[in-house]
Amino acid sequence: MPFALHSRSNTKLRTPRRGVTLLELIVALALLALMAALVAPAMIAPARRTSDVATVIRSGRSAAIARAQPLVLRFSEGGEWSLRPLPPHDADALATGLVTTPEGAFSLQLSPFGGCLPLAALPPSLGAWDVASCTSTQARAAVRGAGGGA
């Protein structure tokens, strides 16, 4: 008889539950929100308040690297600039702004690998252009002079 009673108690075991609990769902959503908060700043394009050509170029280069996508940075004669993806996705600008000391109209293609290729002749005020470092020779000379570097 004890055996028969024991077998009846086994029939009352719980069946495995399906789905997730509310707590598990909240924890998963919190982890996703944390990951999004860490990644979002890297996806932001240059700020509109940027007022220096070299700073805009560095910020655009960083945006191209962070987005892992080639971008085009265009400067107009009046100092307006815009950062856009390559065609056919160039309808909306990722960022726009105004530089206080315009160098003239020119365009750069910013590589996701960190290079900056001029798309047309650069203004003489920029001097020679180094594609790998994404700087003009005059900008590098100014940095060396100010920092007393090599």
PDB file of C-alpha atoms in Angstrom:
ATOM      1  CA  MET A   1       0.000   0.000   0.000  1.00  0.00           C
ATOM      2  CA  PRO A   2       2.634   2.569   0.704  1.00  0.00           C
ATOM      3  CA  PHE A   3       3.789   2.148  -2.878  1.00  0.00           C
ATOM      4  CA  ALA A   4       0.351   3.024  -4.244  1.00  0.00           C
ATOM      5  CA  LEU A   5       0.172   6.168  -2.126  1.00  0.00           C
ATOM      6  CA  HIS A   6       3.565   7.225  -3.321  1.00  0.00           C
ATOM      7  CA  SER A   7       2.632   6.921  -6.977  1.00  0.00           C
ATOM      8  CA  ARG A   8      -0.459   9.089  -6.456  1.00  0.00           C
ATOM      9  CA  SER A   9       1.616  11.886  -4.946  1.00  0.00           C
ATOM     10  CA  ASN A  10       3.761  11.979  -8.106  1.00  0.00           C
ATOM     11  CA  THR A  11       0.765  12.914 -10.217  1.00  0.00           C
ATOM     12  CA  LYS A  12       0.472  16.216  -8.405  1.00  0.00           C
ATOM     13  CA  LEU A  13       3.901  17.446  -9.522  1.00  0.00           C
ATOM     14  CA  ARG A  14       3.916  20.736 -11.344  1.00  0.00           C
ATOM     15  CA  THR A  15       4.039  20.786 -15.091  1.00  0.00           C
ATOM     16  CA  PRO A  16       6.812  22.947 -16.546  1.00  0.00           C
ATOM     17  CA  ARG A  17       5.649  26.531 -16.967  1.00  0.00           C
ATOM     18  CA  ARG A  18       5.803  28.390 -20.268  1.00  0.00           C
ATOM     19  CA  GLY A  19       6.660  32.035 -20.892  1.00  0.00           C
ATOM     20  CA  VAL A  20       8.537  34.530 -18.761  1.00  0.00           C
ATOM     21  CA  THR A  21       7.744  36.312 -15.550  1.00  0.00           C
ATOM     22  CA  LEU A  22       7.256  40.041 -15.271  1.00  0.00           C
ATOM     23  CA  LEU A  23      10.524  40.331 -13.354  1.00  0.00           C
ATOM     24  CA  GLU A  24      12.478  38.567 -16.122  1.00  0.00           C
ATOM     25  CA  LEU A  25      10.914  40.888 -18.703  1.00  0.00           C
ATOM     26  CA  ILE A  26      11.817  44.013 -16.698  1.00  0.00           C
ATOM     27  CA  VAL A  27      15.422  42.847 -16.260  1.00  0.00           C
ATOM     28  CA  ALA A  28      15.769  42.165 -19.997  1.00  0.00           C
ATOM     29  CA  LEU A  29      14.344  45.587 -20.896  1.00  0.00           C
ATOM     30  CA  ALA A  30      16.647  47.294 -18.390  1.00  0.00           C
ATOM     31  CA  LEU A  31      19.679  45.586 -19.950  1.00  0.00           C
ATOM     32  CA  LEU A  32      18.590  46.646 -23.453  1.00  0.00           C
ATOM     33  CA  ALA A  33      18.110  50.239 -22.272  1.00  0.00           C
ATOM     34  CA  LEU A  34      21.571  50.236 -20.699  1.00  0.00           C
ATOM     35  CA  MET A  35      23.178  48.960 -23.911  1.00  0.00           C
ATOM     36  CA  ALA A  36      21.312  51.568 -25.985  1.00  0.00           C
ATOM     37  CA  ALA A  37      22.438  54.334 -23.625  1.00  0.00           C
ATOM     38  CA  LEU A  38      26.067  53.263 -24.035  1.00  0.00           C
ATOM     39  CA  VAL A  39      25.921  53.070 -27.838  1.00  0.00           C
ATOM     40  CA  ALA A  40      23.782  56.152 -28.594  1.00  0.00           C
ATOM     41  CA  PRO A  41      26.457  58.842 -27.966  1.00  0.00           C
ATOM     42  CA  ALA A  42      28.775  57.232 -30.507  1.00  0.00           C
ATOM     43  CA  MET A  43      26.106  57.520 -33.182  1.00  0.00           C
ATOM     44  CA  ILE A  44      25.579  61.264 -32.721  1.00  0.00           C
ATOM     45  CA  ALA A  45      26.919  63.464 -35.513  1.00  0.00           C
ATOM     46  CA  PRO A  46      28.881  66.682 -34.911  1.00  0.00           C
ATOM     47  CA  ALA A  47      27.109  69.309 -32.837  1.00  0.00           C
ATOM     48  CA  ARG A  48      25.617  72.336 -34.571  1.00  0.00           C
ATOM     49  CA  ARG A  49      27.540  74.771 -32.362  1.00  0.00           C
ATOM     50  CA  THR A  50      30.905  73.668 -33.786  1.00  0.00           C
ATOM     51  CA  SER A  51      32.642  76.726 -35.176  1.00  0.00           C
ATOM     52  CA  ASP A  52      36.058  75.563 -36.411  1.00  0.00           C
ATOM     53  CA  VAL A  53      36.669  73.817 -39.755  1.00  0.00           C
ATOM     54  CA  ALA A  54      39.217  71.411 -38.250  1.00  0.00           C
ATOM     55  CA  THR A  55      36.851  70.513 -35.393  1.00  0.00           C
ATOM     56  CA  VAL A  56      33.975  69.858 -37.807  1.00  0.00           C
ATOM     57  CA  ILE A  57      36.231  67.621 -39.915  1.00  0.00           C
ATOM     58  CA  ARG A  58      37.405  65.667 -36.836  1.00  0.00           C
ATOM     59  CA  SER A  59      33.820  65.267 -35.607  1.00  0.00           C
ATOM     60  CA  GLY A  60      32.623  64.165 -39.042  1.00  0.00           C
ATOM     61  CA  ARG A  61      35.472  61.673 -39.266  1.00  0.00           C
ATOM     62  CA  SER A  62      34.509  60.280 -35.850  1.00  0.00           C
ATOM     63  CA  ALA A  63      30.871  60.018 -36.955  1.00  0.00           C
ATOM     64  CA  ALA A  64      31.871  58.074 -40.080  1.00  0.00           C
ATOM     65  CA  ILE A  65      33.944  55.676 -37.977  1.00  0.00           C
ATOM     66  CA  ALA A  66      31.191  55.261 -35.352  1.00  0.00           C
ATOM     67  CA  ARG A  67      28.501  54.664 -37.983  1.00  0.00           C
ATOM     68  CA  ALA A  68      30.820  52.375 -40.017  1.00  0.00           C
ATOM     69  CA  GLN A  69      29.600  54.218 -43.091  1.00  0.00           C
ATOM     70  CA  PRO A  70      31.229  56.599 -45.589  1.00  0.00           C
ATOM     71  CA  LEU A  71      29.930  60.160 -45.255  1.00  0.00           C
ATOM     72  CA  VAL A  72      30.294  63.367 -47.277  1.00  0.00           C
ATOM     73  CA  LEU A  73      31.150  66.629 -45.510  1.00  0.00           C
ATOM     74  CA  ARG A  74      30.413  69.729 -47.613  1.00  0.00           C
ATOM     75  CA  PHE A  75      31.432  73.308 -46.823  1.00  0.00           C
ATOM     76  CA  SER A  76      29.897  76.198 -48.767  1.00  0.00           C
ATOM     77  CA  GLU A  77      31.403  79.635 -49.475  1.00  0.00           C
ATOM     78  CA  GLY A  78      29.431  81.212 -46.636  1.00  0.00           C
ATOM     79  CA  GLY A  79      30.662  78.744 -44.039  1.00  0.00           C
ATOM     80  CA  GLU A  80      27.611  76.476 -43.901  1.00  0.00           C
ATOM     81  CA  TRP A  81      28.448  72.798 -43.651  1.00  0.00           C
ATOM     82  CA  SER A  82      26.456  69.589 -43.879  1.00  0.00           C
ATOM     83  CA  LEU A  83      27.257  65.972 -43.143  1.00  0.00           C
ATOM     84  CA  ARG A  84      25.380  63.432 -45.269  1.00  0.00           C
ATOM     85  CA  PRO A  85      25.588  59.752 -46.202  1.00  0.00           C
ATOM     86  CA  LEU A  86      26.589  58.834 -49.734  1.00  0.00           C
ATOM     87  CA  PRO A  87      23.889  58.814 -52.447  1.00  0.00           C
ATOM     88  CA  PRO A  88      21.204  57.520 -52.751  1.00  0.00           C
ATOM     89  CA  HIS A  89      20.674  57.980 -48.984  1.00  0.00           C
ATOM     90  CA  ASP A  90      21.749  61.635 -48.932  1.00  0.00           C
ATOM     91  CA  ALA A  91      18.300  63.258 -48.829  1.00  0.00           C
ATOM     92  CA  ASP A  92      18.518  64.103 -45.123  1.00  0.00           C
ATOM     93  CA  ALA A  93      21.575  65.685 -43.534  1.00  0.00           C
ATOM     94  CA  LEU A  94      22.915  63.952 -40.442  1.00  0.00           C
ATOM     95  CA  ALA A  95      24.167  67.306 -39.137  1.00  0.00           C
ATOM     96  CA  THR A  96      24.507  70.894 -40.324  1.00  0.00           C
ATOM     97  CA  GLY A  97      26.117  74.003 -38.964  1.00  0.00           C
ATOM     98  CA  LEU A  98      28.060  77.171 -39.608  1.00  0.00           C
ATOM     99  CA  VAL A  99      31.779  77.820 -39.216  1.00  0.00           C
ATOM    100  CA  THR A 100      32.908  81.277 -38.145  1.00  0.00           C
ATOM    101  CA  THR A 101      35.980  81.366 -40.391  1.00  0.00           C
ATOM    102  CA  PRO A 102      35.014  79.781 -43.731  1.00  0.00           C
ATOM    103  CA  GLU A 103      37.846  78.420 -45.845  1.00  0.00           C
ATOM    104  CA  GLY A 104      35.754  78.415 -49.038  1.00  0.00           C
ATOM    105  CA  ALA A 105      33.660  75.742 -50.703  1.00  0.00           C
ATOM    106  CA  PHE A 106      34.999  72.189 -50.634  1.00  0.00           C
ATOM    107  CA  SER A 107      33.835  68.620 -49.999  1.00  0.00           C
ATOM    108  CA  LEU A 108      35.430  65.647 -48.270  1.00  0.00           C
ATOM    109  CA  GLN A 109      34.468  61.997 -48.365  1.00  0.00           C
ATOM    110  CA  LEU A 110      34.980  60.610 -44.868  1.00  0.00           C
ATOM    111  CA  SER A 111      35.870  56.940 -44.710  1.00  0.00           C
ATOM    112  CA  PRO A 112      34.713  54.594 -41.930  1.00  0.00           C
ATOM    113  CA  PHE A 113      38.409  53.666 -41.661  1.00  0.00           C
ATOM    114  CA  GLY A 114      39.449  57.220 -40.725  1.00  0.00           C
ATOM    115  CA  GLY A 115      40.616  58.672 -44.048  1.00  0.00           C
ATOM    116  CA  CYS A 116      39.338  61.884 -45.653  1.00  0.00           C
ATOM    117  CA  LEU A 117      39.457  62.151 -49.426  1.00  0.00           C
ATOM    118  CA  PRO A 118      38.917  65.579 -51.039  1.00  0.00           C
ATOM    119  CA  LEU A 119      36.214  65.377 -53.727  1.00  0.00           C
ATOM    120  CA  ALA A 120      37.431  68.530 -55.486  1.00  0.00           C
ATOM    121  CA  ALA A 121      40.303  70.969 -55.250  1.00  0.00           C
ATOM    122  CA  LEU A 122      40.745  72.280 -51.723  1.00  0.00           C
ATOM    123  CA  PRO A 123      41.036  76.014 -50.996  1.00  0.00           C
ATOM    124  CA  PRO A 124      44.640  77.257 -50.979  1.00  0.00           C
ATOM    125  CA  SER A 125      44.232  78.322 -47.344  1.00  0.00           C
ATOM    126  CA  LEU A 126      44.167  74.652 -46.318  1.00  0.00           C
ATOM    127  CA  GLY A 127      47.474  73.853 -47.991  1.00  0.00           C
ATOM    128  CA  ALA A 128      48.368  70.272 -48.889  1.00  0.00           C
ATOM    129  CA  TRP A 129      46.035  67.565 -47.602  1.00  0.00           C
ATOM    130  CA  ASP A 130      46.995  64.382 -45.773  1.00  0.00           C
ATOM    131  CA  VAL A 131      44.298  61.808 -46.546  1.00  0.00           C
ATOM    132  CA  ALA A 132      45.301  59.366 -43.779  1.00  0.00           C
ATOM    133  CA  SER A 133      45.343  61.840 -40.877  1.00  0.00           C
ATOM    134  CA  CYS A 134      42.520  63.953 -42.307  1.00  0.00           C
ATOM    135  CA  THR A 135      44.404  67.222 -41.781  1.00  0.00           C
ATOM    136  CA  SER A 136      46.034  69.918 -43.846  1.00  0.00           C
ATOM    137  CA  THR A 137      49.752  70.499 -43.622  1.00  0.00           C
ATOM    138  CA  GLN A 138      49.109  73.991 -42.243  1.00  0.00           C
ATOM    139  CA  ALA A 139      46.945  72.597 -39.429  1.00  0.00           C
ATOM    140  CA  ARG A 140      49.642  70.077 -38.491  1.00  0.00           C
ATOM    141  CA  ALA A 141      52.291  72.824 -38.491  1.00  0.00           C
ATOM    142  CA  ALA A 142      50.092  74.955 -36.199  1.00  0.00           C
ATOM    143  CA  VAL A 143      49.633  72.021 -33.786  1.00  0.00           C
ATOM    144  CA  ARG A 144      53.375  71.331 -33.726  1.00  0.00           C
ATOM    145  CA  GLY A 145      54.133  74.998 -33.119  1.00  0.00           C
ATOM    146  CA  ALA A 146      51.595  75.347 -30.324  1.00  0.00           C
ATOM    147  CA  GLY A 147      52.531  72.105 -28.619  1.00  0.00           C
ATOM    148  CA  GLY A 148      56.234  72.333 -29.196  1.00  0.00           C
ATOM    149  CA  GLY A 149      56.116  68.792 -30.580  1.00  0.00           C
ATOM    150  CA  ALA A 150      58.382  66.984 -33.018  1.00  0.00           C
TER     151      ALA A 150
END
